[in-house]
CSV table of C-alpha atoms in Angstrom, one decimal:
chain,number,residue,atom,x,y,z
A,67,MET,CA,73.4,15.4,44.3
A,68,SER,CA,72.0,13.1,41.5
A,69,ALA,CA,70.0,10.0,42.5
A,70,GLN,CA,71.9,6.8,43.4
A,71,TYR,CA,70.7,3.2,43.3
A,72,ILE,CA,71.3,-0.2,44.8
A,73,MET,CA,70.5,-3.6,43.2
A,74,GLY,CA,69.3,-6.4,45.5
A,75,ILE,CA,69.4,-10.0,44.3
A,76,ASP,CA,67.2,-12.8,45.8
A,77,SER,CA,68.3,-16.1,44.4
A,78,GLY,CA,65.5,-18.4,45.7
A,79,SER,CA,64.3,-22.0,45.4
A,80,GLN,CA,61.9,-21.4,42.5
A,81,SER,CA,63.1,-18.2,40.9
A,82,THR,CA,65.6,-15.3,41.0
A,83,LYS,CA,64.2,-11.9,41.8
A,84,VAL,CA,66.2,-8.7,41.2
A,85,VAL,CA,65.1,-5.2,42.3
A,86,ILE,CA,66.8,-1.8,41.9
A,87,PHE,CA,66.1,0.6,44.7
A,88,ASP,CA,66.9,4.2,45.4
A,89,LEU,CA,68.6,4.8,48.7
A,90,GLU,CA,65.2,5.3,50.5
A,91,GLY,CA,64.1,1.8,49.5
A,92,ASN,CA,61.7,2.8,46.8
A,93,GLU,CA,61.5,0.2,44.1
A,94,MET,CA,62.6,1.5,40.7
A,95,ALA,CA,62.8,-1.7,38.6
A,96,TYR,CA,62.1,-5.4,38.9
A,97,GLY,CA,63.2,-8.5,37.0
A,98,SER,CA,62.8,-12.2,37.6
A,99,CYS,CA,63.6,-15.5,36.1
A,100,ALA,CA,62.1,-18.9,37.1
A,101,LEU,CA,64.4,-21.8,37.9
A,102,ARG,CA,63.9,-25.0,36.1
A,103,GLU,CA,62.5,-28.0,38.0
A,104,THR,CA,65.0,-29.7,40.2
A,105,LEU,CA,66.0,-33.2,39.2
A,106,SER,CA,65.8,-36.4,41.3
A,107,PRO,CA,67.8,-39.1,39.3
A,108,GLU,CA,67.5,-41.4,42.3
A,109,PRO,CA,65.7,-41.5,45.6
A,110,ASP,CA,66.7,-38.8,48.1
A,111,VAL,CA,68.8,-37.0,45.5
A,112,VAL,CA,67.7,-33.5,44.5
A,113,ILE,CA,69.9,-31.4,42.3
A,114,HIS,CA,69.6,-28.2,40.2
A,115,PRO,CA,70.1,-28.9,36.5
A,116,ASP,CA,73.1,-27.6,34.6
A,117,ASP,CA,74.2,-24.1,35.8
A,118,ASP,CA,70.6,-23.1,36.5
A,119,LEU,CA,71.2,-20.9,39.5
A,120,TRP,CA,73.7,-18.7,37.6
A,121,ASP,CA,71.6,-18.7,34.4
A,122,SER,CA,68.5,-17.6,36.3
A,123,LEU,CA,70.4,-14.9,38.1
A,124,TYR,CA,72.0,-13.5,35.0
A,125,GLU,CA,68.7,-13.4,33.1
A,126,ALA,CA,66.9,-11.7,36.1
A,127,VAL,CA,69.6,-9.1,36.4
A,128,GLN,CA,69.4,-8.4,32.7
A,129,GLN,CA,65.6,-8.1,32.7
A,130,CYS,CA,65.7,-5.8,35.7
A,131,LEU,CA,68.3,-3.5,34.0
A,132,ASP,CA,66.1,-3.5,30.8
A,133,ASN,CA,63.2,-2.4,32.9
A,134,PHE,CA,65.2,0.4,34.7
A,135,GLU,CA,64.6,3.9,33.3
A,136,GLY,CA,67.3,5.5,35.4
A,137,ASP,CA,71.0,6.0,34.9
A,138,LYS,CA,72.8,2.6,35.1
A,139,SER,CA,76.0,4.4,36.0
A,140,ALA,CA,74.3,5.6,39.2
A,141,ILE,CA,74.0,2.0,40.5
A,142,ILE,CA,76.6,2.0,43.3
A,143,GLY,CA,76.3,-1.4,44.9
A,144,ILE,CA,74.8,-4.9,44.6
A,145,GLY,CA,73.6,-7.1,47.5
A,146,LEU,CA,73.6,-10.8,47.0
A,147,CYS,CA,71.1,-13.1,48.8
A,148,THR,CA,70.9,-16.8,47.9
A,149,ILE,CA,69.2,-20.1,48.9
A,150,ARG,CA,70.5,-21.6,52.1
A,151,CYS,CA,71.4,-25.2,53.0
A,152,CYS,CA,72.6,-26.1,49.6
A,153,ARG,CA,76.0,-27.5,48.8
A,154,VAL,CA,78.2,-26.5,45.8
A,155,LEU,CA,81.1,-28.6,44.6
A,156,LEU,CA,83.7,-26.9,42.4
A,157,ASP,CA,86.7,-28.0,40.5
A,158,LYS,CA,90.1,-26.4,40.6
A,159,ASN,CA,89.0,-23.7,38.1
A,160,GLY,CA,86.0,-22.7,40.3
A,161,GLU,CA,83.5,-24.4,37.9
A,162,LEU,CA,80.8,-26.9,38.9
A,163,ALA,CA,82.3,-30.4,39.4
A,164,TYR,CA,78.7,-31.6,40.2
A,165,PRO,CA,75.3,-30.1,40.0
A,166,VAL,CA,74.3,-27.8,42.9
A,167,ILE,CA,72.8,-30.0,45.6
A,168,SER,CA,69.4,-28.7,46.8
A,169,TRP,CA,68.4,-28.2,50.4
A,170,MET,CA,65.8,-30.9,49.7
A,171,ASP,CA,68.5,-33.5,49.1
A,172,ALA,CA,69.0,-36.1,51.8
A,173,ARG,CA,72.8,-35.5,51.7
A,174,MET,CA,72.2,-32.1,53.2
A,175,SER,CA,71.2,-33.7,56.5
A,176,LYS,CA,74.8,-34.8,57.2
A,177,PRO,CA,78.4,-33.5,56.7
A,178,TYR,CA,80.1,-33.5,53.3
A,179,GLU,CA,81.7,-36.7,52.2
A,180,HIS,CA,84.6,-36.4,49.8
A,181,LYS,CA,84.2,-39.0,47.1
A,182,ASP,CA,85.4,-37.2,44.0
A,183,ASP,CA,88.9,-36.0,43.6
A,184,GLU,CA,87.8,-33.5,40.9
A,185,VAL,CA,86.2,-31.5,43.8
A,186,ARG,CA,88.6,-28.8,44.9
A,187,TYR,CA,86.3,-26.4,46.7
A,188,VAL,CA,83.1,-26.9,48.7
A,189,THR,CA,80.9,-23.9,49.2
A,190,THR,CA,77.4,-22.5,49.5
A,191,THR,CA,75.2,-20.9,46.9
A,192,SER,CA,76.3,-17.5,48.0
A,193,GLY,CA,79.9,-18.5,47.7
A,194,TYR,CA,79.4,-19.9,44.2
A,195,LEU,CA,77.2,-17.0,42.9
A,196,GLY,CA,79.5,-14.5,44.5
A,197,LEU,CA,82.5,-16.1,42.7
A,198,ARG,CA,80.6,-15.9,39.4
A,199,LEU,CA,79.9,-12.2,40.0
A,200,THR,CA,83.3,-11.2,41.3
A,201,GLY,CA,85.9,-13.8,40.5
A,202,GLU,CA,86.7,-13.8,44.3
A,203,TYR,CA,86.7,-16.9,46.5
A,204,ASN,CA,84.8,-15.3,49.3
A,205,ASP,CA,81.5,-16.2,51.1
A,206,THR,CA,79.3,-14.8,53.8
A,207,ALA,CA,79.7,-16.5,57.2
A,208,ALA,CA,76.0,-16.0,57.8
A,209,ASN,CA,75.1,-18.6,55.1
A,210,CYS,CA,77.5,-21.2,56.6
A,211,GLU,CA,75.5,-22.7,59.5
A,212,VAL,CA,74.7,-26.4,59.4
A,213,PHE,CA,77.8,-28.7,58.9
A,214,TRP,CA,80.1,-25.7,58.4
A,215,PRO,CA,83.0,-25.1,60.9
A,216,VAL,CA,82.2,-21.5,61.7
A,217,ASP,CA,83.3,-19.9,65.0
A,218,ARG,CA,80.3,-17.9,66.2
A,219,GLU,CA,82.6,-15.6,68.3
A,220,THR,CA,84.5,-14.4,65.2
A,221,LEU,CA,82.3,-15.3,62.3
A,222,ASP,CA,85.3,-16.9,60.7
A,223,TRP,CA,86.3,-20.5,60.2
A,224,SER,CA,87.3,-22.4,63.3
A,225,THR,CA,91.0,-22.5,63.9
A,226,ASP,CA,90.7,-26.1,65.2
A,227,ASP,CA,91.5,-28.5,62.4
A,228,GLU,CA,89.4,-31.2,64.2
A,229,ASP,CA,86.3,-29.0,63.8
A,230,ILE,CA,86.9,-28.7,60.1
A,231,ARG,CA,87.7,-32.5,59.6
A,232,ALA,CA,84.5,-33.3,61.5
A,233,GLN,CA,82.6,-31.7,58.6
A,234,GLY,CA,84.4,-33.8,56.0
A,235,LEU,CA,86.5,-30.8,54.9
A,236,THR,CA,90.0,-29.3,54.9
A,237,ARG,CA,90.8,-25.6,55.2
A,238,ASP,CA,92.0,-25.3,51.6
A,239,MET,CA,88.6,-26.5,50.3
A,240,LEU,CA,86.9,-23.5,51.9
A,241,PHE,CA,86.4,-20.0,50.7
A,242,ASN,CA,87.4,-17.0,52.8
A,243,LEU,CA,84.6,-15.6,55.0
A,244,VAL,CA,83.2,-12.1,55.3
A,245,LYS,CA,80.3,-10.7,57.4
A,246,PRO,CA,76.9,-9.4,56.3
A,247,GLY,CA,77.4,-5.8,55.1
A,248,GLU,CA,81.0,-6.5,54.0
A,249,LYS,CA,82.3,-6.8,50.4
A,250,LEU,CA,82.4,-10.2,48.6
A,251,GLY,CA,84.4,-8.5,45.8
A,252,VAL,CA,83.8,-6.1,42.9
A,253,LEU,CA,81.8,-6.9,39.8
A,254,ARG,CA,83.9,-8.6,37.2
A,255,GLY,CA,84.9,-6.2,34.4
A,256,ASP,CA,83.5,-8.4,31.6
A,257,LEU,CA,80.1,-8.6,33.4
A,258,ALA,CA,80.0,-4.9,34.0
A,259,SER,CA,80.7,-4.3,30.3
A,260,GLU,CA,78.0,-6.8,29.2
A,261,LEU,CA,75.4,-5.4,31.6
A,262,GLY,CA,76.3,-1.7,30.9
A,263,LEU,CA,77.3,-1.0,34.5
A,264,ASN,CA,80.3,0.8,36.0
A,265,GLU,CA,83.3,-1.3,36.8
A,266,GLU,CA,84.4,-1.7,40.5
A,267,ILE,CA,80.8,-1.9,41.7
A,268,PRO,CA,80.9,-3.7,45.1
A,269,VAL,CA,79.0,-7.0,45.5
A,270,VAL,CA,78.0,-7.1,49.2
A,271,ALA,CA,77.5,-10.1,51.5
A,272,THR,CA,74.2,-10.8,53.3
A,273,ALA,CA,73.2,-14.0,55.1
A,274,ASN,CA,71.1,-17.1,54.5
A,275,ASP,CA,67.9,-16.2,52.6
A,276,LYS,CA,65.5,-16.5,55.5
A,277,ALA,CA,67.6,-14.2,57.7
A,278,VAL,CA,67.8,-11.7,54.9
A,279,GLU,CA,64.1,-11.8,54.6
A,280,ALA,CA,63.8,-11.2,58.3
A,281,LEU,CA,66.0,-8.1,57.9
A,282,GLY,CA,64.0,-7.0,54.9
A,283,SER,CA,60.7,-7.5,56.8
A,284,GLY,CA,61.6,-4.7,59.2
A,285,ILE,CA,60.9,-6.7,62.4
A,286,ASN,CA,62.8,-5.1,65.3
A,287,GLU,CA,60.4,-5.3,68.2
A,288,GLU,CA,60.7,-7.8,71.0
A,289,ARG,CA,57.2,-9.0,70.4
A,290,SER,CA,57.1,-9.1,66.5
A,291,ILE,CA,57.6,-12.1,64.3
A,292,MET,CA,58.1,-12.6,60.6
A,293,ILE,CA,56.4,-15.4,58.7
A,294,SER,CA,57.9,-16.1,55.3
A,295,LEU,CA,55.3,-17.7,53.0
A,296,GLY,CA,57.5,-19.3,50.4
A,297,THR,CA,58.7,-22.7,49.2
A,298,PHE,CA,59.9,-23.3,52.7
A,299,ILE,CA,57.6,-21.6,55.2
A,300,SER,CA,59.2,-20.5,58.4
A,301,SER,CA,59.0,-17.8,61.0
A,302,MET,CA,61.8,-15.8,62.7
A,303,LEU,CA,62.5,-13.5,65.6
A,304,ILE,CA,65.7,-11.5,66.0
A,305,ARG,CA,67.7,-11.7,69.2
A,306,ASP,CA,71.2,-11.0,70.5
A,307,GLN,CA,72.1,-14.3,72.1
A,308,TYR,CA,72.8,-17.8,70.8
A,309,VAL,CA,70.8,-20.5,72.6
A,310,GLU,CA,72.3,-23.9,73.1
A,311,ASN,CA,70.2,-27.0,72.8
A,312,ALA,CA,66.9,-25.2,71.9
A,313,GLN,CA,64.1,-27.7,71.5
A,314,ASN,CA,61.5,-25.9,69.4
A,315,PHE,CA,63.5,-23.4,67.4
A,316,PHE,CA,66.8,-23.0,65.6
A,317,PRO,CA,69.0,-20.0,66.3
A,318,THR,CA,70.6,-19.3,63.0
A,319,PHE,CA,72.9,-16.4,62.0
A,320,ALA,CA,71.0,-13.2,61.4
A,321,SER,CA,71.8,-10.8,58.6
A,322,ILE,CA,73.3,-8.4,61.2
A,323,PRO,CA,76.7,-9.6,62.4
A,324,PHE,CA,76.7,-11.3,65.8
A,325,LYS,CA,72.9,-11.3,66.0
A,326,TYR,CA,70.7,-14.4,65.6
A,327,ALA,CA,67.4,-15.2,63.9
A,328,TYR,CA,65.4,-17.7,66.0
A,329,GLU,CA,63.5,-19.8,63.5
A,330,SER,CA,60.5,-22.0,64.4
A,331,ASN,CA,59.9,-25.4,62.9
A,332,GLY,CA,58.7,-24.8,59.3
A,333,ILE,CA,56.8,-26.4,56.4
A,334,ARG,CA,58.9,-28.0,53.7
A,335,ARG,CA,57.4,-27.4,50.2
A,336,GLY,CA,54.9,-25.0,51.8
A,337,LEU,CA,53.7,-22.7,49.0
A,338,TRP,CA,54.9,-25.3,46.5
A,339,THR,CA,51.8,-27.3,47.6
A,340,VAL,CA,49.7,-24.5,46.2
A,341,SER,CA,51.6,-24.8,42.9
A,342,TRP,CA,51.0,-28.5,43.0
A,343,PHE,CA,47.3,-28.0,43.5
A,344,LYS,CA,47.1,-25.5,40.6
A,345,SER,CA,48.8,-28.1,38.3
A,346,LEU,CA,46.3,-30.7,39.5
A,347,ILE,CA,43.4,-28.6,38.3
A,348,GLY,CA,45.3,-27.9,35.1
A,349,GLU,CA,43.8,-26.1,32.1
A,350,GLU,CA,40.3,-25.8,33.6
A,351,LEU,CA,41.8,-23.3,36.2
A,352,THR,CA,43.4,-21.2,33.4
A,353,THR,CA,40.1,-21.2,31.4
A,354,GLU,CA,38.0,-20.1,34.4
A,355,ALA,CA,40.5,-17.4,35.4
A,356,ASN,CA,40.6,-16.1,31.8
A,357,LYS,CA,36.8,-15.9,31.7
A,358,LYS,CA,37.0,-13.6,34.7
A,359,GLY,CA,39.9,-11.7,33.3
A,360,VAL,CA,42.1,-12.3,36.4
A,361,SER,CA,45.1,-14.4,37.3
A,362,GLU,CA,44.8,-18.0,38.4
A,363,GLU,CA,45.9,-17.0,42.0
A,364,ALA,CA,43.3,-14.2,42.1
A,365,PHE,CA,40.6,-16.5,40.9
A,366,LEU,CA,41.4,-19.2,43.5
A,367,ASN,CA,41.5,-16.7,46.3
A,368,GLU,CA,38.1,-15.2,45.3
A,369,LYS,CA,36.6,-18.7,45.3
A,370,ALA,CA,38.3,-19.5,48.6
A,371,LYS,CA,36.5,-16.5,50.2
A,372,GLU,CA,33.2,-18.3,49.5
A,373,VAL,CA,34.3,-21.4,51.5
A,374,PRO,CA,33.3,-21.3,55.2
A,375,VAL,CA,35.9,-20.8,57.8
A,376,GLY,CA,37.2,-24.3,58.6
A,377,SER,CA,36.6,-25.6,55.0
A,378,ASP,CA,33.5,-27.5,56.2
A,379,GLY,CA,35.6,-29.9,58.1
A,380,LEU,CA,38.2,-30.7,55.4
A,381,PHE,CA,41.7,-30.9,56.9
A,382,THR,CA,45.0,-31.0,55.1
A,383,ILE,CA,48.2,-32.5,56.5
A,384,LEU,CA,51.2,-30.7,54.8
A,385,ASP,CA,53.8,-33.5,54.5
A,386,TRP,CA,54.3,-33.3,50.7
A,387,LEU,CA,58.0,-33.4,51.5
A,388,ALA,CA,58.7,-35.3,54.8
A,389,SER,CA,61.7,-34.4,56.9
A,390,PRO,CA,64.7,-36.9,56.9
A,391,ASP,CA,64.0,-37.9,60.5
A,392,GLN,CA,60.4,-38.7,59.8
A,393,PRO,CA,60.4,-40.0,56.2
A,394,TYR,CA,57.2,-42.0,56.6
A,395,ARG,CA,55.1,-38.9,56.8
A,396,LYS,CA,53.0,-38.1,53.7
A,397,GLY,CA,50.6,-35.3,52.7
A,398,MET,CA,46.9,-36.1,53.0
A,399,MET,CA,43.4,-34.6,53.1
A,400,ILE,CA,40.8,-36.0,55.4
A,401,GLY,CA,37.1,-35.3,56.1
A,402,PHE,CA,35.7,-35.3,52.6
A,403,ASP,CA,31.9,-35.4,52.1
A,404,GLN,CA,29.4,-34.2,49.4
A,405,ARG,CA,29.9,-30.5,50.3
A,406,HIS,CA,33.5,-30.3,49.3
A,407,THR,CA,34.8,-28.8,46.1
A,408,ARG,CA,38.2,-28.1,44.7
A,409,TYR,CA,38.0,-24.7,46.4
A,410,HIS,CA,37.5,-26.3,49.8
A,411,MET,CA,40.7,-28.2,49.0
A,412,TYR,CA,42.5,-24.9,48.2
A,413,ARG,CA,41.3,-23.2,51.4
A,414,SER,CA,42.1,-26.2,53.4
A,415,ILE,CA,45.7,-26.0,52.2
A,416,LEU,CA,45.9,-22.4,53.3
A,417,GLU,CA,44.3,-23.2,56.6
A,418,ALA,CA,46.8,-26.0,57.1
A,419,ILE,CA,49.7,-23.6,56.5
A,420,ALA,CA,48.2,-21.3,59.2
A,421,PHE,CA,47.6,-24.1,61.7
A,422,ASN,CA,51.1,-25.5,61.3
A,423,MET,CA,52.8,-22.2,61.7
A,424,LYS,CA,50.6,-21.2,64.7
A,425,ASN,CA,51.5,-24.4,66.6
A,426,ASN,CA,55.1,-24.3,65.6
A,427,ILE,CA,55.4,-20.6,66.7
A,428,ASP,CA,53.5,-21.4,70.0
A,429,ASP,CA,56.0,-24.1,70.8
A,430,MET,CA,58.9,-21.6,70.2
A,431,LEU,CA,57.2,-18.9,72.3
A,432,GLU,CA,56.5,-21.2,75.1
A,433,GLU,CA,60.1,-22.3,75.3
A,434,MET,CA,61.3,-18.6,75.1
A,435,LYS,CA,58.6,-17.5,77.7
A,436,ILE,CA,57.4,-14.6,75.5
A,437,GLY,CA,54.3,-13.5,73.7
A,438,LEU,CA,53.5,-11.6,70.5
A,439,ASP,CA,51.8,-8.4,69.7
A,440,GLU,CA,51.9,-8.6,65.9
A,441,LEU,CA,52.9,-10.6,62.8
A,442,VAL,CA,54.7,-9.5,59.6
A,443,VAL,CA,54.1,-11.7,56.5
A,444,ILE,CA,56.3,-11.7,53.4
A,445,GLY,CA,56.9,-14.0,50.4
A,446,GLY,CA,54.7,-15.0,47.5
A,447,GLY,CA,51.9,-16.3,49.8
A,448,SER,CA,51.5,-13.0,51.5
A,449,LYS,CA,50.0,-11.6,48.3
A,450,SER,CA,46.9,-13.7,49.0
A,451,ASP,CA,44.4,-11.6,51.1
A,452,VAL,CA,42.7,-14.9,52.1
A,453,MET,CA,45.9,-16.4,53.4
A,454,VAL,CA,46.8,-13.3,55.4
A,455,GLN,CA,43.3,-13.0,56.9
A,456,ILE,CA,43.3,-16.6,57.9
A,457,LEU,CA,46.6,-15.9,59.8
A,458,ALA,CA,45.1,-12.8,61.5
A,459,ASP,CA,42.0,-14.8,62.5
A,460,LEU,CA,43.9,-17.8,63.8
A,461,PHE,CA,46.5,-15.8,65.8
A,462,GLY,CA,44.0,-13.2,66.9
A,463,LEU,CA,46.7,-10.5,66.1
A,464,PRO,CA,47.2,-7.8,63.5
A,465,VAL,CA,49.2,-9.0,60.5
A,466,HIS,CA,51.2,-6.5,58.4
A,467,ARG,CA,51.9,-7.2,54.8
A,468,ARG,CA,55.1,-5.4,53.6
A,469,ALA,CA,55.2,-3.5,50.4
A,470,GLY,CA,57.5,-4.4,47.5
A,471,SER,CA,58.4,-7.4,45.3
A,472,SER,CA,60.9,-9.1,47.6
A,473,SER,CA,61.8,-8.7,51.2
A,474,ALA,CA,65.0,-10.6,50.5
A,475,CYS,CA,65.9,-8.0,47.8
A,476,ILE,CA,65.3,-5.1,50.2
A,477,GLY,CA,67.2,-7.0,52.9
A,478,ALA,CA,70.1,-7.3,50.5
A,479,ALA,CA,69.9,-3.6,49.7
A,480,ILE,CA,70.0,-2.8,53.4
A,481,CYS,CA,73.2,-4.8,53.8
A,482,THR,CA,74.6,-2.9,50.9
A,483,THR,CA,73.8,0.4,52.5
A,484,GLN,CA,76.0,-0.6,55.4
A,485,TYR,CA,79.0,-1.2,53.2
A,486,LEU,CA,78.4,2.1,51.4
A,487,GLY,CA,77.9,4.0,54.7
A,488,VAL,CA,74.4,5.3,53.7
A,489,TYR,CA,72.8,4.7,57.1
A,490,HIS,CA,74.3,4.5,60.6
A,491,ASP,CA,73.3,0.8,61.2
A,492,PHE,CA,71.2,-2.0,59.9
A,493,GLU,CA,68.2,-1.1,62.1
A,494,SER,CA,68.0,2.5,61.0
A,495,ALA,CA,68.4,1.5,57.4
A,496,ALA,CA,65.4,-1.0,57.8
A,497,GLN,CA,63.4,1.7,59.5
A,498,GLU,CA,63.8,4.0,56.5
A,499,MET,CA,63.6,1.5,53.7
A,500,VAL,CA,60.8,-1.0,54.7
A,501,GLU,CA,57.2,0.0,54.3
A,502,THR,CA,53.9,-1.7,55.2
A,503,GLU,CA,51.4,-2.1,52.4
A,504,THR,CA,48.3,-3.4,54.3
A,505,THR,CA,47.4,-4.3,57.9
A,506,PHE,CA,44.9,-7.1,58.4
A,507,THR,CA,42.9,-7.2,61.7
A,508,PRO,CA,41.4,-10.4,63.2
A,509,ASN,CA,37.7,-11.3,63.2
A,510,ASP,CA,37.0,-12.3,66.8
A,511,ALA,CA,34.4,-14.9,65.9
A,512,ASN,CA,36.7,-16.6,63.5
A,513,HIS,CA,39.5,-16.5,66.0
A,514,GLU,CA,37.3,-18.2,68.6
A,515,PHE,CA,36.3,-20.9,66.1
A,516,TYR,CA,39.8,-21.5,64.7
A,517,THR,CA,41.1,-21.8,68.3
A,518,LYS,CA,38.5,-24.5,69.1
A,519,VAL,CA,39.2,-26.4,65.9
A,520,ASN,CA,42.9,-26.3,66.5
A,521,GLU,CA,42.7,-27.5,70.1
A,522,GLU,CA,40.0,-30.2,69.5
A,523,VAL,CA,41.0,-31.5,66.1
A,524,VAL,CA,44.2,-30.3,64.4
A,525,LYS,CA,46.6,-31.0,67.2
A,526,HIS,CA,45.3,-34.6,67.4
A,527,ILE,CA,45.5,-35.6,63.8
A,528,ARG,CA,49.2,-36.5,63.4
A,529,PRO,CA,49.4,-38.9,66.3
A,530,HIS,CA,46.9,-41.1,64.5
A,531,THR,CA,48.0,-40.6,60.9
A,532,ASP,CA,51.7,-41.2,61.8
A,533,GLU,CA,50.9,-44.8,62.8
A,534,ILE,CA,49.2,-45.7,59.6
A,535,ASN,CA,51.9,-43.9,57.6
A,536,LYS,CA,54.6,-46.0,59.3
A,537,ARG,CA,52.8,-49.1,57.9
A,538,ILE,CA,52.6,-47.6,54.4
A,539,TYR,CA,56.1,-46.4,54.1
A,540,PRO,CA,58.0,-49.7,53.8
A,541,LEU,CA,55.6,-51.0,51.2
A,542,PHE,CA,56.3,-48.1,48.8
A,543,ASN,CA,59.8,-46.9,49.5
């Protein structure tokens, strides 16, 4: 039988990535398109400009197909994964009535408020982009978690009108729901023609982007955890039961129907902080990297290797985007002296990411009464050997970096195999399609030092800085 292929789409916070895989998970072509900067026309408002999510998706798909050397007619399915915790307001024609509201917008911390009668539908990014791809008003239940009236027992909308009204909605505002691995619709005929694809290609539902990453990371062991090093840094375990009133983690829908991804507390604007730092250095970083003939990231990571473990006592507090319930928190670096260079600052940011995630994960594990044997890292930050080695050293555990351009894309492809009947279940598909690129082992001496620094210093910083930040906040906000 001739080869067949699946396209996985990962519409993220900073870019759209698209990968074409064969049915064994081998990457055949890749395309990407950066999103434009979000807009903040007033405090606490964060929106995506124009129709940027769709424009980015279309461009990334086109680029991926241009890079594909196989037979386009052999592409038999498309999996769609999109940013979670956004809100999309559409008019009666299914077109944007208002720019897509980012997960960073303060309005996403509360239910929808109906203020514009032009708004006919309220949906998620997966509902909206699925509509643009298929023309069908369907969405995945597994991307409708916070402030959506979903019945966990059925993965459909609640049948209680009070539940729906409590979220500021009516039933006729909502799309129909499907489950991960089910069809959102078929690719629109005009799009198929434009892209050179067969008509009737199914577009398959996944879940929220982090849960799709967890599926694409291949974690399936009781004592394995995924850390996603992206714009929002978080970690996830996969379990069968929902947990009511969890204190140190959030049980969100997994990308496997009726399973849950337990998510630790995360870091808002996590790897974005690295981008911020690169912009701060500016042209000088580009010049230095060009002299060495390497990328800016590779140059920074080489320099960070020269900085001692612990960054010579320079500590970063990663609150470049405070949470709505603690808006007074701000990012900061403390401990400067004459030893410190810009590369100390860079390594300190990476170490801060590791310390934050170690303590957040420890809180979750303590509540769950379990331990870990290994970590899996994915996302843009996982490409940094320095970042991954810091995690291995701090946790004192082996850390596996997965192969491929996007774990969310492979997760979307795994969901698509379920609709197509390629593999028996999600787990066996992941086992066949997910590969490890590199395993990092901990340095015992570094682990001992990091543990001491964490217990004696890192865990004690915020109780002090919070108090001064509370004084600063009303003066400048």
